[in-house]
mmCIF file of C-alpha atoms in Angstrom:
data_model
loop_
_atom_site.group_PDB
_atom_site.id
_atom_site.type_symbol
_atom_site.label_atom_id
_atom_site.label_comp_id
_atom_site.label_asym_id
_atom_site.label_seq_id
_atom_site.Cartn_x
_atom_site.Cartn_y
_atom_site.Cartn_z
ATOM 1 C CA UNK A 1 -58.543 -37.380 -18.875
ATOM 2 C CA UNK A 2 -58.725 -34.022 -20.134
ATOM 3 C CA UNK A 3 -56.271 -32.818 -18.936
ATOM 4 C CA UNK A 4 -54.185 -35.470 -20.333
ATOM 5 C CA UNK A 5 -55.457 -34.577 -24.301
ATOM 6 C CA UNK A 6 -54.858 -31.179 -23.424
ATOM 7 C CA UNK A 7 -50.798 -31.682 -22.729
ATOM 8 C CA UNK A 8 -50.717 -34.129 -25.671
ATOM 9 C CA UNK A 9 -52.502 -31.106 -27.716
ATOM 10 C CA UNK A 10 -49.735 -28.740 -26.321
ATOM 11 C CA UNK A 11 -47.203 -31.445 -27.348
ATOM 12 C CA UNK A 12 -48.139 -31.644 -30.981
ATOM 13 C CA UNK A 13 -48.492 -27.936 -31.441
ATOM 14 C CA UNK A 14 -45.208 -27.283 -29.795
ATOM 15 C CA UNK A 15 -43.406 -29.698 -32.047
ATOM 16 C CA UNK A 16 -45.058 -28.689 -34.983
ATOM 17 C CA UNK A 17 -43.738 -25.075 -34.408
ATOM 18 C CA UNK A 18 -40.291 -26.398 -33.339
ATOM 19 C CA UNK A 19 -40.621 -28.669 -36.454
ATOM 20 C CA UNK A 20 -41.075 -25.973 -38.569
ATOM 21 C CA UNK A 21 -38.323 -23.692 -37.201
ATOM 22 C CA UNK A 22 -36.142 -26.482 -37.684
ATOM 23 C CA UNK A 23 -36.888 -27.532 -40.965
ATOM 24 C CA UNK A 24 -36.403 -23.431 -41.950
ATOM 25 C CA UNK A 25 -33.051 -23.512 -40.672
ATOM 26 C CA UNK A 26 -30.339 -23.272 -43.210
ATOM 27 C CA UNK A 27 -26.563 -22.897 -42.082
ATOM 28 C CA UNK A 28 -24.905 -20.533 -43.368
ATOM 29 C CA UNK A 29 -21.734 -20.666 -45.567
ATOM 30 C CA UNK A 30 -19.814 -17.757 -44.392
ATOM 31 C CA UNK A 31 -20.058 -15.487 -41.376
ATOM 32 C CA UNK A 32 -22.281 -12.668 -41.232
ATOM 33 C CA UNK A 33 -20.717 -8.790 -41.024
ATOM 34 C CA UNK A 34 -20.263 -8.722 -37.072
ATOM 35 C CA UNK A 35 -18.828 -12.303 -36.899
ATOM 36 C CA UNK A 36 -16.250 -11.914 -39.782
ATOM 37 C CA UNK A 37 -15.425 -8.299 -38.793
ATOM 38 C CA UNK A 38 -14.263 -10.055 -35.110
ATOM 39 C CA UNK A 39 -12.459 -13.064 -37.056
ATOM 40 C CA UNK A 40 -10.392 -10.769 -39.281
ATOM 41 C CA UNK A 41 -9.564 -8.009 -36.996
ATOM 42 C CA UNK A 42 -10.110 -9.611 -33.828
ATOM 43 C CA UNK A 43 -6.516 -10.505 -33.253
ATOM 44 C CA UNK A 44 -4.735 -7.504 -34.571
ATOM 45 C CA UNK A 45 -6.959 -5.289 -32.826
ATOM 46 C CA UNK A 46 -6.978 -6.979 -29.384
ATOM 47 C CA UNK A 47 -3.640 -9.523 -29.587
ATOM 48 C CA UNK A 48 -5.953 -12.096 -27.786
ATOM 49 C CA UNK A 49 -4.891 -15.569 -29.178
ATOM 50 C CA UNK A 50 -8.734 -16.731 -27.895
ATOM 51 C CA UNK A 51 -11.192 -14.806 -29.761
ATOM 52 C CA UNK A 52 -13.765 -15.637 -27.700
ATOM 53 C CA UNK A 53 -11.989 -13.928 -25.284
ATOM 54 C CA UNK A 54 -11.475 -10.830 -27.067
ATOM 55 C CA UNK A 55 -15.364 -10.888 -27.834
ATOM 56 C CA UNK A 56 -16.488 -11.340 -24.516
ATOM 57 C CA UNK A 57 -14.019 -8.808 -22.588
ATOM 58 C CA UNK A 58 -12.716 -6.121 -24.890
ATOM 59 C CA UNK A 59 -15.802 -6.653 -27.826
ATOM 60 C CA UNK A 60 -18.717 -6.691 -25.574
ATOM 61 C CA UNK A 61 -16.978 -5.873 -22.171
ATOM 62 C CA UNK A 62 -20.119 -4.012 -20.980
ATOM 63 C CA UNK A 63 -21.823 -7.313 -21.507
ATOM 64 C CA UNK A 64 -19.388 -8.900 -19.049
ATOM 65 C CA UNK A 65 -19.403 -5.592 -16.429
ATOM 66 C CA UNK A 66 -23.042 -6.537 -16.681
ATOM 67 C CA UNK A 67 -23.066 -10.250 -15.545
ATOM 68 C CA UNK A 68 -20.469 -9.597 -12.941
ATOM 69 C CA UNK A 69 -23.216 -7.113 -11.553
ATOM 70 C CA UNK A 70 -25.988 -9.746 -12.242
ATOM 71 C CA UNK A 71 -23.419 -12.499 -10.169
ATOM 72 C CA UNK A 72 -23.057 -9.914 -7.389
ATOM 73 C CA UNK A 73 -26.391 -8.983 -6.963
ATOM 74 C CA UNK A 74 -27.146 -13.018 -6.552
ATOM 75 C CA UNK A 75 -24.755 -13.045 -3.767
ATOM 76 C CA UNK A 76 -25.818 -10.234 -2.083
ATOM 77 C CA UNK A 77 -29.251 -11.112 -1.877
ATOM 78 C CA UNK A 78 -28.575 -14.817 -0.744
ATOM 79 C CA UNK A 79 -26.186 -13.249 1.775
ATOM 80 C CA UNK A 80 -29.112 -11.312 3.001
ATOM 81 C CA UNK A 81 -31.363 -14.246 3.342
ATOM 82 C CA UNK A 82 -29.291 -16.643 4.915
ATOM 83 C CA UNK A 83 -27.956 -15.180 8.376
ATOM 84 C CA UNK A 84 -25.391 -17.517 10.030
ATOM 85 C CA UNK A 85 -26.002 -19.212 12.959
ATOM 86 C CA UNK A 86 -23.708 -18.777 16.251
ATOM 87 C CA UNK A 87 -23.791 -22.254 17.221
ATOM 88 C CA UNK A 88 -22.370 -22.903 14.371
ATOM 89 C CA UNK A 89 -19.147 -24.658 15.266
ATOM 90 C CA UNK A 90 -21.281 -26.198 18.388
ATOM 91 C CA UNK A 91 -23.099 -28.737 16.128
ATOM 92 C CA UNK A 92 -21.764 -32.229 16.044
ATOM 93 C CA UNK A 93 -21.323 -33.957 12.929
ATOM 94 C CA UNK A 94 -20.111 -37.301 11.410
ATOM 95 C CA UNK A 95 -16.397 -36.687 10.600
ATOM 96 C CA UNK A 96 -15.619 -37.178 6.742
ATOM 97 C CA UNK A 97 -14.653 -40.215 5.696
ATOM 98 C CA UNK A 98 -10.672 -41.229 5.516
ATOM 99 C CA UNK A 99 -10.072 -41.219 1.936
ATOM 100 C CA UNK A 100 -12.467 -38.201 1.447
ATOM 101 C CA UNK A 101 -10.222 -36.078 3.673
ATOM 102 C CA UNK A 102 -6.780 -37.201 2.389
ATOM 103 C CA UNK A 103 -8.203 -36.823 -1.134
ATOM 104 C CA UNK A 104 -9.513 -33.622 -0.262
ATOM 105 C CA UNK A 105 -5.793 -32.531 1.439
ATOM 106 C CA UNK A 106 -3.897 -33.787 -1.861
ATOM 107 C CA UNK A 107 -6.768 -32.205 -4.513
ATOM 108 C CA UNK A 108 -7.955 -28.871 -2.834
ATOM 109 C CA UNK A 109 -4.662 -27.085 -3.924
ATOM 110 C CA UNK A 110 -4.223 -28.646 -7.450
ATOM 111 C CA UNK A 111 -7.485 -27.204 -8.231
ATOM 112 C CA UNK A 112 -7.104 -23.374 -6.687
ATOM 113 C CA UNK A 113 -3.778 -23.877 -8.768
ATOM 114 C CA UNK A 114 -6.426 -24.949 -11.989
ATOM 115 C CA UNK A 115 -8.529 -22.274 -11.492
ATOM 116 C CA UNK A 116 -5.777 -19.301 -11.381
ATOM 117 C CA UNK A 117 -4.371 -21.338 -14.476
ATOM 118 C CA UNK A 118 -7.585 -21.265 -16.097
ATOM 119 C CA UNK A 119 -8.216 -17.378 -15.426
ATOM 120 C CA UNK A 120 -4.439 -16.375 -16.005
ATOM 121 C CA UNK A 121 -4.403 -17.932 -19.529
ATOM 122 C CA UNK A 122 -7.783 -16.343 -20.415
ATOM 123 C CA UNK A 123 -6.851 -14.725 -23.825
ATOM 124 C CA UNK A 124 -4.547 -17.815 -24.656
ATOM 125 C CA UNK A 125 -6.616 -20.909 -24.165
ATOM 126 C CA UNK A 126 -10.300 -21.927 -23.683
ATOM 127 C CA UNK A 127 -11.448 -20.742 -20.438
ATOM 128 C CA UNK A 128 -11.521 -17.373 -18.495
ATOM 129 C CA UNK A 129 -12.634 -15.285 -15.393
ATOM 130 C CA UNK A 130 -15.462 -16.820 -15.094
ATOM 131 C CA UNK A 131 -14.559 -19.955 -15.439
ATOM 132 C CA UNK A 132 -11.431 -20.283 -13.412
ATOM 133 C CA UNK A 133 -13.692 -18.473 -10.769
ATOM 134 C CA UNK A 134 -16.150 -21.607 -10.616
ATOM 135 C CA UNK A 135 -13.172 -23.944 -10.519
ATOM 136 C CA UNK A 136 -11.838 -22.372 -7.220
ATOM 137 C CA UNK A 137 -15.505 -22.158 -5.860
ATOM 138 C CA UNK A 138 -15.810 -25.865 -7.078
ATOM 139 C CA UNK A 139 -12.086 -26.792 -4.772
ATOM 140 C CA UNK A 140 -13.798 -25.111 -1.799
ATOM 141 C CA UNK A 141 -17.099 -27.374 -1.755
ATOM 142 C CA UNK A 142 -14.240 -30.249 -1.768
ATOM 143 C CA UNK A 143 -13.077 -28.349 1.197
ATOM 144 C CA UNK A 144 -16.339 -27.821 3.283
ATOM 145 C CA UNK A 145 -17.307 -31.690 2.539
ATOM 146 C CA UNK A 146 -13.819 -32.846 3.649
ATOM 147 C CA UNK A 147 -14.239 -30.685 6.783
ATOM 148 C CA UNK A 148 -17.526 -29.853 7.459
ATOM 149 C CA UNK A 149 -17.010 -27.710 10.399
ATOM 150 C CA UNK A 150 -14.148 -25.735 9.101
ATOM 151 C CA UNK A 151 -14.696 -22.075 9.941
ATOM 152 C CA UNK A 152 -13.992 -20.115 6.297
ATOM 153 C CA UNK A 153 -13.245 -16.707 6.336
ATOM 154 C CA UNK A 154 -16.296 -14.864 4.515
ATOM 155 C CA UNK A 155 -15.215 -11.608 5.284
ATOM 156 C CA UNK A 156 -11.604 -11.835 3.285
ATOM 157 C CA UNK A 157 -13.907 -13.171 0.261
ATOM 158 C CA UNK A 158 -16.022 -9.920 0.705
ATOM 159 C CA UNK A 159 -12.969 -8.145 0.825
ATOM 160 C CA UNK A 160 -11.313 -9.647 -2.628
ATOM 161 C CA UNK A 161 -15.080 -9.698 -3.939
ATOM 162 C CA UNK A 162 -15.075 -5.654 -3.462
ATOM 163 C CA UNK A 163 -11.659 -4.660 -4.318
ATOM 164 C CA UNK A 164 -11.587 -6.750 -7.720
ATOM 165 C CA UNK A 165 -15.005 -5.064 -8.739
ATOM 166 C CA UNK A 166 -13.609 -1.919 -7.409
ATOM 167 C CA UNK A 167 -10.566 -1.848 -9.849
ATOM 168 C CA UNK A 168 -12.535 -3.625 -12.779
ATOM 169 C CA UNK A 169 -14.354 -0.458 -12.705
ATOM 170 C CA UNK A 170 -11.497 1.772 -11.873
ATOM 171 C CA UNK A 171 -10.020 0.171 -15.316
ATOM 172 C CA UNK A 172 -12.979 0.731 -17.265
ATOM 173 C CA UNK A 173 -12.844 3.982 -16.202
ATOM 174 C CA UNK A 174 -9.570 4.825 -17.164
ATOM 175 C CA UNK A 175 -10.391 3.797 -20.683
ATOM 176 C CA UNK A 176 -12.069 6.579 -21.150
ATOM 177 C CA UNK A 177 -8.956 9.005 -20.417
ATOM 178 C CA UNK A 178 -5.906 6.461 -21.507
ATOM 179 C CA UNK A 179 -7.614 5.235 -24.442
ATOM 180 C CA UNK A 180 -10.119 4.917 -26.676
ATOM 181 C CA UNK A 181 -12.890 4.836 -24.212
ATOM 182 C CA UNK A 182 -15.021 2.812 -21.320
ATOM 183 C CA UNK A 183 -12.889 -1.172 -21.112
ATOM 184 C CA UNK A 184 -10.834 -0.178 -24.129
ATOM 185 C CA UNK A 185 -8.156 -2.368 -24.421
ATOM 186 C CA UNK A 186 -5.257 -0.477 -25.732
ATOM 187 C CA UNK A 187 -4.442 1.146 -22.015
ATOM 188 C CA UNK A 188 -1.123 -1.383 -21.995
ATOM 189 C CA UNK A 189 0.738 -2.064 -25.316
ATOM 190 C CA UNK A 190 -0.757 -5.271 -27.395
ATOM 191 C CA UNK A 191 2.811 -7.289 -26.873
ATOM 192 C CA UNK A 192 3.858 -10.178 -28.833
ATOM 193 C CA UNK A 193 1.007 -12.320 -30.034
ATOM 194 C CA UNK A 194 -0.078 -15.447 -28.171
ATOM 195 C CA UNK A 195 2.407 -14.993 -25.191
ATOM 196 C CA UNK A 196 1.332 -14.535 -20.844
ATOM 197 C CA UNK A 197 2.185 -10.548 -21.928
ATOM 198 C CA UNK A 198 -0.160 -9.634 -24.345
ATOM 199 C CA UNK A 199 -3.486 -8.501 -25.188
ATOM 200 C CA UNK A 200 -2.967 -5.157 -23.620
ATOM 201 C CA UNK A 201 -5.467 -4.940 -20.360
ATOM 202 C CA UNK A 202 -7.418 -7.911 -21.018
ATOM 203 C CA UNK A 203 -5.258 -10.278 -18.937
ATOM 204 C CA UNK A 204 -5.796 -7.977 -16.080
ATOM 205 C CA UNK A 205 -9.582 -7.361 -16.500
ATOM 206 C CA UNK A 206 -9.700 -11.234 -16.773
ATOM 207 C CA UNK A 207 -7.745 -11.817 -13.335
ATOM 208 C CA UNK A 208 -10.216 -9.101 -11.687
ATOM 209 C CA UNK A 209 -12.718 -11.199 -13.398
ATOM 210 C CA UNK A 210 -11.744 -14.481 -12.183
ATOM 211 C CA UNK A 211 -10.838 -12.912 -8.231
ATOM 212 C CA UNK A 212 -14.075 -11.399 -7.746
ATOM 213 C CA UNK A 213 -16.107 -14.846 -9.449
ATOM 214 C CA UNK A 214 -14.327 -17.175 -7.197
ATOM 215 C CA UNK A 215 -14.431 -15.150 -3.952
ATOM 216 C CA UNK A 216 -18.551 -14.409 -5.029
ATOM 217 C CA UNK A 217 -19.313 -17.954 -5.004
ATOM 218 C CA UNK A 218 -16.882 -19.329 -2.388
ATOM 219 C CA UNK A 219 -19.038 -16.814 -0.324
ATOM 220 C CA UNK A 220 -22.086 -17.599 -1.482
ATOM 221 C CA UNK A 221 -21.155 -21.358 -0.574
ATOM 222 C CA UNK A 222 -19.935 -20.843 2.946
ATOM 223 C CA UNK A 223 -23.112 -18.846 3.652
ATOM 224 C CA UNK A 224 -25.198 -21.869 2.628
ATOM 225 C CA UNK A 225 -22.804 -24.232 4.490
ATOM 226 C CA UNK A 226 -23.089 -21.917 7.549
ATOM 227 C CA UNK A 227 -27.388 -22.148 7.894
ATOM 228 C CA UNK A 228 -27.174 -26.152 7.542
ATOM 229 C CA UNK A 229 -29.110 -27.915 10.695
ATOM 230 C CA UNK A 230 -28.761 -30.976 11.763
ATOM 231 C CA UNK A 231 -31.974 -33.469 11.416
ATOM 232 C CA UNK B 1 -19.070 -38.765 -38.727
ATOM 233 C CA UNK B 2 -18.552 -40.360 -35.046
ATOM 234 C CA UNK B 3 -18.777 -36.705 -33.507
ATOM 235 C CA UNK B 4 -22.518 -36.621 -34.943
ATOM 236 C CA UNK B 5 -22.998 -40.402 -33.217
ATOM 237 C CA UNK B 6 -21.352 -39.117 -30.254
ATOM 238 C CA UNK B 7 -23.522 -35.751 -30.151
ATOM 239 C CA UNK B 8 -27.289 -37.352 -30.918
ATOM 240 C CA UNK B 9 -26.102 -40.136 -27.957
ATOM 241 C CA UNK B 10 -25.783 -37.407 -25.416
ATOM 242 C CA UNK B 11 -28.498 -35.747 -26.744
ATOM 243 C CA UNK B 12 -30.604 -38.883 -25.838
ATOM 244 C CA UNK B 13 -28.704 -39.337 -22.363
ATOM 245 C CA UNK B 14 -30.104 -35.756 -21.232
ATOM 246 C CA UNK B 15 -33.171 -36.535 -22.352
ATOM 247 C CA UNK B 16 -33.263 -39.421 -20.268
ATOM 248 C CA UNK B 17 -31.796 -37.709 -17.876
ATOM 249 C CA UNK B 18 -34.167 -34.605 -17.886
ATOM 250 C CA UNK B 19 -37.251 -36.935 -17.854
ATOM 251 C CA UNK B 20 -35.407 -39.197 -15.145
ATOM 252 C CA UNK B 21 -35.403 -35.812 -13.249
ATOM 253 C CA UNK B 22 -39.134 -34.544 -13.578
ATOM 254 C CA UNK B 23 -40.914 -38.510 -13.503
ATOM 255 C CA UNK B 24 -39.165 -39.732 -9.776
ATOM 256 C CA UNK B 25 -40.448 -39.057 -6.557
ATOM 257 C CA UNK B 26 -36.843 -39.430 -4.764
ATOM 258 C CA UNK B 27 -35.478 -35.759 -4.894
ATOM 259 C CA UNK B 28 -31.843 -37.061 -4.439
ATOM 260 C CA UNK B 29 -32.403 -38.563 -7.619
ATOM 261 C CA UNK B 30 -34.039 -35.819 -9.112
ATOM 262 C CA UNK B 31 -30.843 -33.336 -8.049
ATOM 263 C CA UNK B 32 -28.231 -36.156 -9.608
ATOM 264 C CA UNK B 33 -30.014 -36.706 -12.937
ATOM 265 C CA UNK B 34 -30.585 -32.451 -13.123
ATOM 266 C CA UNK B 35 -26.364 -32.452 -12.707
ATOM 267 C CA UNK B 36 -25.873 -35.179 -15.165
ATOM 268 C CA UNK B 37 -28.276 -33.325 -18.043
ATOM 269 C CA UNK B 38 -25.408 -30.480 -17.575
ATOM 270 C CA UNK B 39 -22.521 -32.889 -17.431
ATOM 271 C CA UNK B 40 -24.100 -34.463 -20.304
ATOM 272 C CA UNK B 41 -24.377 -31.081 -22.191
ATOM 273 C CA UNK B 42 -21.074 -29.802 -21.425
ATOM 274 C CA UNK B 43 -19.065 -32.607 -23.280
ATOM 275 C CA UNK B 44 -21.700 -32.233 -26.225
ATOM 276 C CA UNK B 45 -20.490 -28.760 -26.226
ATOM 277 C CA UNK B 46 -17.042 -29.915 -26.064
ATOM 278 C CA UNK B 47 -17.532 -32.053 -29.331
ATOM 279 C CA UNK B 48 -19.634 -28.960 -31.297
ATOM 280 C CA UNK B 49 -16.058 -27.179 -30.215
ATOM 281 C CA UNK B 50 -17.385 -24.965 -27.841
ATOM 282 C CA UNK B 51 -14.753 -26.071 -25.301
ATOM 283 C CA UNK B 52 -15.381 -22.585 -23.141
ATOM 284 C CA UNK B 53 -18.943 -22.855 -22.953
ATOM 285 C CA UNK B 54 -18.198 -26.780 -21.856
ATOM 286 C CA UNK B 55 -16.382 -25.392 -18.757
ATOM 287 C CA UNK B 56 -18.604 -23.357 -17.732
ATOM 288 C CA UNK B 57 -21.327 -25.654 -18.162
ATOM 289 C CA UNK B 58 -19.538 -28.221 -16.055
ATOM 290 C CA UNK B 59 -18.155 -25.827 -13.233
ATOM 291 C CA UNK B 60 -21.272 -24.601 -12.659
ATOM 292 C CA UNK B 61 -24.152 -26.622 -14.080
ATOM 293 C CA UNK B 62 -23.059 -30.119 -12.751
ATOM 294 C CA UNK B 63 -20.515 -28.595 -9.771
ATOM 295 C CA UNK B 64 -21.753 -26.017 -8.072
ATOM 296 C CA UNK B 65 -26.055 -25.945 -8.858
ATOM 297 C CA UNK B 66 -25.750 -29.565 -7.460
ATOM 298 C CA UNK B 67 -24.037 -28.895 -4.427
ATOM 299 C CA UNK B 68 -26.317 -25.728 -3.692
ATOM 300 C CA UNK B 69 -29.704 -27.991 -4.266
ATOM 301 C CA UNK B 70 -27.935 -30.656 -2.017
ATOM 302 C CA UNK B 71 -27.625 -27.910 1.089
ATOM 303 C CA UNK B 72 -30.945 -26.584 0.025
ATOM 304 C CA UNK B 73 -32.352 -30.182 0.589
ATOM 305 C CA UNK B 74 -30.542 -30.836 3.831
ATOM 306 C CA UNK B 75 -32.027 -27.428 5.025
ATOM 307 C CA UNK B 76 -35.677 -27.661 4.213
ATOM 308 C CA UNK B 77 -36.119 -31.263 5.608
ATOM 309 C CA UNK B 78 -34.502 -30.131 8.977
ATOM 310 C CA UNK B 79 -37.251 -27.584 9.084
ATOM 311 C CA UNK B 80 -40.161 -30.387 8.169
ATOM 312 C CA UNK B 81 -38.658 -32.576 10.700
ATOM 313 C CA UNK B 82 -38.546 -30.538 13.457
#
């Protein structure tokens, strides 16, 4: 009983503050300094037709080098954690249903297709490295619950996982000597506005992006799908 | 107008969702209704014209957190089991 008028007092106080912060909240007509600085000179000075794009990769690239780390580190540790087992491929298991299989068979490559799509196109439509990465992750669970016993590969995703990283920093890196400094964009020429060839370096860093996404969580998936047991 | 109906509906969908996912006792449940607040959320952030944070919210949130609390299910009643 107490307890109960004691998360009912919580309740009240906490939407009387969010109450308050809400009823404070006016929208503003026009963008503030940092937000119309990127809108006016976001595309001359990057050639991204998807400012987010531009923001999140050439803007605030650091940012991005940053969550790739965070991402990695994820993997790493769950990699750690979850050790395979050797009878692995001894385990019996029901066998997939029909239609979940053929689906599977007709989907899985459509959506790898997607995904590089989505990560190719980065600075020209919604969507980007990390997204494209989760699509291809996403195809592969269609893969492991089509065939559960499938063997995958983990050591060609460490191998993309590194080398991506690997030249995402090499890039940044050569920023600094090429251009203006760490991630600058300007290492390639800008190109023509709003075509595959453009945006200088971004469409690169945004492929890395997308490689070393995809292979991080395809990993991290077949490591889980590895340590399942049978109950 | 009918993109603010559309948004305060899904906004009352996760809710129900979300308390749908703390109130029942049947963790299945409870990992479905936690992947349908994010499916939920992504195609409100689709209509506030958001559409990249949409697809990352439905890659991951509804995709791939699902399918990782599904194995992490399977794997923790094996061990109560035996």
């Amino acid at each position: 009983m107490v307890r109960k008028i004691f998360v009912i007092i919580l309740l009240i106080g906490l939407g009387w503050f969010f109450y308050g912060m809400a009823d404070s909240f006016h929208g503003s007509d026009s963008l503030n300094m940092t937000a119309s600085y990127y809108a006016e000179n976001g595309a001359e000075e990057v050639g991204a037709a998807n400012l987010v794009t531009a923001i999140v990769v050439t803007y605030r690239g650091l940012d991005t080098l940053g969550e790739v780390t965070i991402l990695f580190l994820t993997a790493a540790i769950a990699a750690f954690f979850l050790k395979s087992k050797e009878e692995f491929s001894k385990r019996d298991v029901k066998p997939s249903s029909e239609l979940l299989q053929t689906a599977a068979g007709m989907l899985v490559p459509l959506i790898f297709v997607l995904g590089v799509y989505v990560f190719v196109n980065g600075h020209l439509s919604p969507g980007g490295g990390f997204q494209g990465g989760a699509i291809i992750a996403s195809g592969l669970v269609l893969l492991l619950l089509s065939k559960p016993l499938q063997k995958v590969n983990s050591r060609f995703f460490a191998l993309v996982e590194s080398f991506s990283g690997l030249f995402y920093v090499g890039i940044g890196v050569a920023g600094i000597f090429l251009a203006g400094g760490f991630l600058d964009n300007s290492i390639l020429p800008l190109g023509e506005f709003g075509t595959l060839l453009s945006a200088g370096i971004l469409p690169v860093i945004y492929i890395l992006v997308g490689l070393k996404v995809g292979s991080e969580l395809s990993g991290l998936l077949t490591k889980f799908q590895e340590t399942q047991e049978e109950n | 107008m009918l993109s603010v109906i559309i948004i305060i509906a899904l906004t009352i969908l996760v809710l129900a969702a979300a308390i749908l996912a703390v109130q029942t006792t049947n963790l299945v449940v409870a990992v479905i209704s936690a992947g349908l607040v994010s499916l939920m959320a992504s195609v409100g952030y689709l209509f506030l014209s958001a559409p990249d944070v949409a697809m990352t919210e439905a890659a991951i949130g509804s995709g791939l957190s699902t399918i990782i609390f599904f194995y992490v299910l399977n794997r923790v009643r094996g061990k109560d089991h035996g």
